[in-house]
PDB file of C-alpha atoms in Angstrom:
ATOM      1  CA  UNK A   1       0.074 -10.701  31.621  1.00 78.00           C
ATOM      2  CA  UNK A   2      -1.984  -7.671  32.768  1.00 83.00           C
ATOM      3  CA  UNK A   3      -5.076  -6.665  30.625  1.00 80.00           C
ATOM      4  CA  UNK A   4      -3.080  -3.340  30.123  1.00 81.00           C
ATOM      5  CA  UNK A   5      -0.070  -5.158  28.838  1.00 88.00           C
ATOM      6  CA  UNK A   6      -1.585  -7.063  26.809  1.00 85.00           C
ATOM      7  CA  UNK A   7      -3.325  -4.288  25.486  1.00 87.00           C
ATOM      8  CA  UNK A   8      -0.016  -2.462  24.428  1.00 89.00           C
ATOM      9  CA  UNK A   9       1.157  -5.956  23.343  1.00 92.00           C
ATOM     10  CA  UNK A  10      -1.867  -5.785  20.265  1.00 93.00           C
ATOM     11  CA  UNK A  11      -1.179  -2.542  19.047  1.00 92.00           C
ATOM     12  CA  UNK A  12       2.509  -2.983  18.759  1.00 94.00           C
ATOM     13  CA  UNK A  13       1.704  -6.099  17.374  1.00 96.00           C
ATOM     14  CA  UNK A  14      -0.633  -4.019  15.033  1.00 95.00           C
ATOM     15  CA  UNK A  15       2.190  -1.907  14.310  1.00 93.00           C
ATOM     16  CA  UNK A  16       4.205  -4.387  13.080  1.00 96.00           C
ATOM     17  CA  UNK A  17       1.554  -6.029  10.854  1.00 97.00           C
ATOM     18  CA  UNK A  18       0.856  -2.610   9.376  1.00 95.00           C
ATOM     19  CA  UNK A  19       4.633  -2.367   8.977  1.00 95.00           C
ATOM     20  CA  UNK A  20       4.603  -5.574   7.287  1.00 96.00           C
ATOM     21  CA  UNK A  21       1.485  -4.872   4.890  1.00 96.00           C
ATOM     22  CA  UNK A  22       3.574  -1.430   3.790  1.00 95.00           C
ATOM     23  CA  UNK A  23       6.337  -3.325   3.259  1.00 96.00           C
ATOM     24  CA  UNK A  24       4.225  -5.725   0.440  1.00 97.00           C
ATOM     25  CA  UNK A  25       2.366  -3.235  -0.935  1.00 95.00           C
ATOM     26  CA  UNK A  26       5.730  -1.602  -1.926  1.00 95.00           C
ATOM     27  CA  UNK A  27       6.991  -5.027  -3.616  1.00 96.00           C
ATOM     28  CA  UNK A  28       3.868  -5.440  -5.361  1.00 96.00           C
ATOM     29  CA  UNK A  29       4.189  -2.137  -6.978  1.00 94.00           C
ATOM     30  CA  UNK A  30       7.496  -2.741  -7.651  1.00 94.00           C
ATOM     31  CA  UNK A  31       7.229  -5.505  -9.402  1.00 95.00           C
ATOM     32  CA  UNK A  32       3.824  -4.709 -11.234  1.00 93.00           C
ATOM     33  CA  UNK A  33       5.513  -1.732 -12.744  1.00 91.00           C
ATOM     34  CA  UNK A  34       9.183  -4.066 -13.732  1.00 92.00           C
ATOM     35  CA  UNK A  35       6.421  -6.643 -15.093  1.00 91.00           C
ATOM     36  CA  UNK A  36       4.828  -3.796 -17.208  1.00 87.00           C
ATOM     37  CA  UNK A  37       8.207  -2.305 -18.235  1.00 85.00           C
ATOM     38  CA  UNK A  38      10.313  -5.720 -19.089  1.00 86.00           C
ATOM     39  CA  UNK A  39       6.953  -7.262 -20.551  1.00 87.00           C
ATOM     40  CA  UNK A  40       8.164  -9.930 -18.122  1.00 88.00           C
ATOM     41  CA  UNK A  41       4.831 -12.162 -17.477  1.00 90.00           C
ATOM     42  CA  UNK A  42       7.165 -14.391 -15.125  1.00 91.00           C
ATOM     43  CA  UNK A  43       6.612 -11.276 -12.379  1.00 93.00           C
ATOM     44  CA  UNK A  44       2.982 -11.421 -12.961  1.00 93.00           C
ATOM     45  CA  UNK A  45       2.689 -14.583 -10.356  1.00 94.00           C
ATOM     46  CA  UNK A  46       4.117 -12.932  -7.692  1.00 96.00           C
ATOM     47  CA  UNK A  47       2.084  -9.723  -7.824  1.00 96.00           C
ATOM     48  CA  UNK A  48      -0.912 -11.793  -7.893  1.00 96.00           C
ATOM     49  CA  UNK A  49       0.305 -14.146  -4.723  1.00 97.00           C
ATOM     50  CA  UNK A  50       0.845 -10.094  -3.123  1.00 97.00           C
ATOM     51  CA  UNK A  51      -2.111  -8.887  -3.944  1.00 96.00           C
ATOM     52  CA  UNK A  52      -3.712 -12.166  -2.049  1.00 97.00           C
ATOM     53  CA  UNK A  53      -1.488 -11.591   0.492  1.00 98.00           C
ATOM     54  CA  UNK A  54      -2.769  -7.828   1.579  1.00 97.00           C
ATOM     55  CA  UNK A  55      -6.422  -9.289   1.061  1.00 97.00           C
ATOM     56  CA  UNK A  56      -5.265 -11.521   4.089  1.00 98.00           C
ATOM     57  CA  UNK A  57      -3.313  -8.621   5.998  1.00 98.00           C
ATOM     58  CA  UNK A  58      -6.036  -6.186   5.694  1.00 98.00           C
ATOM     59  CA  UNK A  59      -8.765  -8.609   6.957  1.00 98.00           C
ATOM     60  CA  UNK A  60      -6.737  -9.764   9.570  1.00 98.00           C
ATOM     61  CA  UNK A  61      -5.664  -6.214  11.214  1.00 98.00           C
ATOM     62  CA  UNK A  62      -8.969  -4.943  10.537  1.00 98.00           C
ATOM     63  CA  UNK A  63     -10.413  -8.369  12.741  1.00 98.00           C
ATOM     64  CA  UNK A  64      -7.783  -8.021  15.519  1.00 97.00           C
ATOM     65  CA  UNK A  65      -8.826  -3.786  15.426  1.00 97.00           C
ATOM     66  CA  UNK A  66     -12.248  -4.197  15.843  1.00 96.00           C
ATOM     67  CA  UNK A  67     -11.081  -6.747  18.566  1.00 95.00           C
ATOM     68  CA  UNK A  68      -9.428  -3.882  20.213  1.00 95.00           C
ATOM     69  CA  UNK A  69     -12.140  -1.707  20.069  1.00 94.00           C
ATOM     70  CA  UNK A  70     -14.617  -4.241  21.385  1.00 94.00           C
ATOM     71  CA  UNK A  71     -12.544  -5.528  24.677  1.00 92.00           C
ATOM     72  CA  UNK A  72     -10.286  -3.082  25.546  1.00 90.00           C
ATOM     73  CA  UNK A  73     -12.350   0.220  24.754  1.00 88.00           C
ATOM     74  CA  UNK A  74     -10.046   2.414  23.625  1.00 89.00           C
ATOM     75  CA  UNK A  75      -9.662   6.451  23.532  1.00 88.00           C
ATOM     76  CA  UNK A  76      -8.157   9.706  22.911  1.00 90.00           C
ATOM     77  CA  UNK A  77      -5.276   8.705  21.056  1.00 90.00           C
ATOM     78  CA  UNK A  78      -5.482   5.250  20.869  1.00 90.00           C
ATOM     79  CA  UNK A  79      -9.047   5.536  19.349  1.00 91.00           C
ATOM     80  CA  UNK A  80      -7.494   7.699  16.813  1.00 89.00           C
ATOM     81  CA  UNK A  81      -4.695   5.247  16.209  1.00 89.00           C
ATOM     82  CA  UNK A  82      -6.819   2.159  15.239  1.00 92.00           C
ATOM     83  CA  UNK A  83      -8.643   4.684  13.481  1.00 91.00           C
ATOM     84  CA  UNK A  84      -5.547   5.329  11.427  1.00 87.00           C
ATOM     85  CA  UNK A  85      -4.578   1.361  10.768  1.00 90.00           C
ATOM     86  CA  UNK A  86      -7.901   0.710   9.332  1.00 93.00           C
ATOM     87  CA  UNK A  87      -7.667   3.785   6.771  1.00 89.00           C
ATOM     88  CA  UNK A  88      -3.934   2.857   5.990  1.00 89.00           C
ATOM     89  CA  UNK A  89      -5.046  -0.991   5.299  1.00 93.00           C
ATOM     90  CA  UNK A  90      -7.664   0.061   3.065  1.00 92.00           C
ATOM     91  CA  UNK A  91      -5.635   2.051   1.296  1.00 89.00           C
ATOM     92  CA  UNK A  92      -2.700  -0.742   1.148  1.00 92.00           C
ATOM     93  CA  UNK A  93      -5.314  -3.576   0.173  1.00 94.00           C
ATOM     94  CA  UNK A  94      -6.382  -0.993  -2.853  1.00 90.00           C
ATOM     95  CA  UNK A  95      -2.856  -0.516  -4.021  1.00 91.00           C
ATOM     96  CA  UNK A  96      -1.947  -4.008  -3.883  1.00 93.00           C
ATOM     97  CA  UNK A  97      -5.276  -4.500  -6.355  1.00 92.00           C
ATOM     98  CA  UNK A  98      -3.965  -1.935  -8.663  1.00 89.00           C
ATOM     99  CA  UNK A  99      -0.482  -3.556  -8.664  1.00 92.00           C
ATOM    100  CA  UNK A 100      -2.433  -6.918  -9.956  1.00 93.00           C
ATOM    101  CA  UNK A 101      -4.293  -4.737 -12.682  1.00 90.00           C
ATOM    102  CA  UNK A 102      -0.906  -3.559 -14.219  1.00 87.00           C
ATOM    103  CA  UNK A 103       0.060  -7.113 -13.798  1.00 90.00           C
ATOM    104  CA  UNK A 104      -3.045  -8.204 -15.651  1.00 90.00           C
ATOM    105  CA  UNK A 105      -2.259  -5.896 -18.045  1.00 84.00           C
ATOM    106  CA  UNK A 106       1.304  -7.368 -18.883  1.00 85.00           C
ATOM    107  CA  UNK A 107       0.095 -10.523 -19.115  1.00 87.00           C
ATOM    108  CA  UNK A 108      -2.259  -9.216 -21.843  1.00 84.00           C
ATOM    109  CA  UNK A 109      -0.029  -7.851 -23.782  1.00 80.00           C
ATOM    110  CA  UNK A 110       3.288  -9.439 -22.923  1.00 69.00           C
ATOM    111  CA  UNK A 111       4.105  -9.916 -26.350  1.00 78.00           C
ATOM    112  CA  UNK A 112       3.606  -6.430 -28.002  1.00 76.00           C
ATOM    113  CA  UNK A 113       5.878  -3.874 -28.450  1.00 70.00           C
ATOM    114  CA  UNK A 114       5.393  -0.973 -26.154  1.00 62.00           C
ATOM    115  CA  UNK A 115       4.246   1.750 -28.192  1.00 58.00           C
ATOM    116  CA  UNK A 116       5.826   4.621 -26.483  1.00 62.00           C
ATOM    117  CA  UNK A 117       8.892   4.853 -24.362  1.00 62.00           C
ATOM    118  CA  UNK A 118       8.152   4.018 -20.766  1.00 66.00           C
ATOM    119  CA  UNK A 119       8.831   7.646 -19.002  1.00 68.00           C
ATOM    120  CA  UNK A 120       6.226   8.420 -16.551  1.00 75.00           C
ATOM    121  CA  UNK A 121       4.858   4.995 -15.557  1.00 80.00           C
ATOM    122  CA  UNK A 122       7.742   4.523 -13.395  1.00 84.00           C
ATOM    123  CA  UNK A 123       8.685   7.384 -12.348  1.00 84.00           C
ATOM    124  CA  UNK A 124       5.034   7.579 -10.768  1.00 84.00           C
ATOM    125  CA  UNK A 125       5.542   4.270  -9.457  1.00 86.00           C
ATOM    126  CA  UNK A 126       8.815   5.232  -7.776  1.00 88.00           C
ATOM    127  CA  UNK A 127       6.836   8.482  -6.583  1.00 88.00           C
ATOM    128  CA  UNK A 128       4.086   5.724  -5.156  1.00 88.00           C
ATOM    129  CA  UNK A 129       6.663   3.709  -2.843  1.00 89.00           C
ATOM    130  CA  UNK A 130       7.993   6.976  -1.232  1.00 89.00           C
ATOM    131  CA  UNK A 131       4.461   7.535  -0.717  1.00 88.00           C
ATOM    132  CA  UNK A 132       3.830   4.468   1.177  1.00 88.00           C
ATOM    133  CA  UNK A 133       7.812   4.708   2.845  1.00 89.00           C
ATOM    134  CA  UNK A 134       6.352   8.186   4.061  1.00 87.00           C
ATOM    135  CA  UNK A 135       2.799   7.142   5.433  1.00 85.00           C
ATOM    136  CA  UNK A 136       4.557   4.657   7.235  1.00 85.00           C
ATOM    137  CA  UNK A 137       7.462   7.067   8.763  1.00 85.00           C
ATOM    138  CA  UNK A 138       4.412   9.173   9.726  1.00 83.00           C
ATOM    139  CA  UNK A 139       2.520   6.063  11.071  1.00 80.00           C
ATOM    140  CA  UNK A 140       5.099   5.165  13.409  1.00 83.00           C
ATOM    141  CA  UNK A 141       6.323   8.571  14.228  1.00 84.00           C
ATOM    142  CA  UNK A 142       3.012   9.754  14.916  1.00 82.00           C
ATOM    143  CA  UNK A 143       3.750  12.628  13.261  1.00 79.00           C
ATOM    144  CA  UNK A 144       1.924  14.297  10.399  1.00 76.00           C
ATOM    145  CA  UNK A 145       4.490  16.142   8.947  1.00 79.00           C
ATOM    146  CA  UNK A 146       5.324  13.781   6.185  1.00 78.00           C
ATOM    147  CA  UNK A 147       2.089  13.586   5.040  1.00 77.00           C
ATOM    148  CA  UNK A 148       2.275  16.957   3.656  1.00 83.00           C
ATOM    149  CA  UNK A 149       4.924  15.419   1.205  1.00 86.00           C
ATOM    150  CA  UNK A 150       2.510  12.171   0.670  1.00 83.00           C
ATOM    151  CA  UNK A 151      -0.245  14.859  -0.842  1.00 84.00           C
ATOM    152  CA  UNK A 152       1.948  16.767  -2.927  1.00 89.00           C
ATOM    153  CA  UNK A 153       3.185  13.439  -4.628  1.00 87.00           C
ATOM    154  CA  UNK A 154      -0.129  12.193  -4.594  1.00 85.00           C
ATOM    155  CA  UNK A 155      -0.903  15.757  -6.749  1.00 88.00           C
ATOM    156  CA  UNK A 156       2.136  14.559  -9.153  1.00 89.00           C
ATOM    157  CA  UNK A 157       0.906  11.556  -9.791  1.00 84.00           C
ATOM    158  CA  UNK A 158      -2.715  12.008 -10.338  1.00 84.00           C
ATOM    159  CA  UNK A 159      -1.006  14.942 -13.148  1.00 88.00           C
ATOM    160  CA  UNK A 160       1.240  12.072 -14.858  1.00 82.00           C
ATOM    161  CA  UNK A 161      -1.860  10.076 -14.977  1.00 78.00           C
ATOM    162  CA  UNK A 162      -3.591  12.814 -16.633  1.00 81.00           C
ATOM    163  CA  UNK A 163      -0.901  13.133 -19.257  1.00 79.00           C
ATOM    164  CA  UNK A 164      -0.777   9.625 -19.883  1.00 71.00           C
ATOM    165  CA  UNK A 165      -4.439   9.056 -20.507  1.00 65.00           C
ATOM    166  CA  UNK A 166      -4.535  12.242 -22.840  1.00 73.00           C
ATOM    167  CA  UNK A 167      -1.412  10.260 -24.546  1.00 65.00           C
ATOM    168  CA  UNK A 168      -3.132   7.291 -24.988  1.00 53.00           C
TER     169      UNK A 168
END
C-alpha cells in the first residue's frame, strides 16, 4: 500500500473509531440517566464498564493522531481534522465520566425515594444525545452547520441545570 493510501486508510479508520466512541458515549448517558430515573443499580455496571471503555477509545485515537501528525505531516484541512478528533474525544471521554457520576450517584441512593418528580434530568439528557448525534453529523459532514444547534442545546441545558441546582 502507498504511504498516501495508507494515510487515508488512518483517518477513515479514525473516523470510524470516533464514530464508535460517539456511539458509547450516547449509551452511557442513556443508561446513567434510566439508572438515575428507575433507581436501577443493575445499570450502574455497565456505565462504569463505558466509562472504561472511552478512557481506552480516547487514548487510543489520541495515540494513533499524534501518530499521524508525527509520520505523515499533515495540513490545511487534514491538520484541522485531527485537530477536531482530539477536541471531540476529550469531550466524549468527559461525558462518559459524568455518565459514571450519575451512576455513582444511583448507586448511593438506590434505595430512596426520589424527592421530586424526575422532569428535567431527562429531558436534558435526551437534549445531550442529540448533541453528540449532531457533533457527529457535523464531524463526518464536515460541515458546521449543526453545530449551531449543538450550542443552543448546550445553552438549554446549562439553564435546566441552573434550575435544578436552585431546586435542590
Amino acid at each position: 500500500m502507498s504511504p498516501r493510501k495508507a494515510y487515508e486508510s488512518e483517518l477513515v479508520e479514525l473516523d470510524n473509531l470516533v464514530v464508535a466512541m460517539a456511539k458509547k458515549t450516547r449509551e452511557a448517558i442513556e443508561l446513567a440517566v434510566t439508572s438515575f430515573e428507575k433507581l436501577d443499580v443493575g445499570m450502574v455496571k455497565r456505565v462504569e464498564e463505558l466509562d472504561e471503555e472511552l478512557y481506552l477509545l480516547n487514548n487510543d485515537i489520541e495515540k494513533r493522531c499524534l501518530e499521524v501528525i508525527a509520520l505523515q505531516s499533515p495540513v490545511a484541512k487534514d491538520l484541522r481534522t485531527i485537530g477536531t478528533y482530539l477536541k471531540v474525544i476529550t469531550d466524549f471521554d468527559r461525558i462518559g465520566r459524568y455518565a459514571r457520576d450519575i451512576a455513582e450517584v444511583t448507586a448511593r441512593t438506590y434505595n430512596m425515594a426520589h424527592f421530586k418528580p424526575l422532569i428535567s434530568i431527562p429531558s436534558m439528557a435526551e437534549m445531550a444525545e442529540h448533541m453528540v448525534d449532531l457533533s457527529v453529523k457535523a464531524f463526518l459532514e464536515r460541515d458546521t452547520g449543526p453545530t449551531k444547534e449543538v450550542f443552543e442545546l448546550e445553552d438549554k441545558v446549562d439553564s435546566r441545570y441552573d434550575e435544578i441546582f436552585r431546586e435542590v
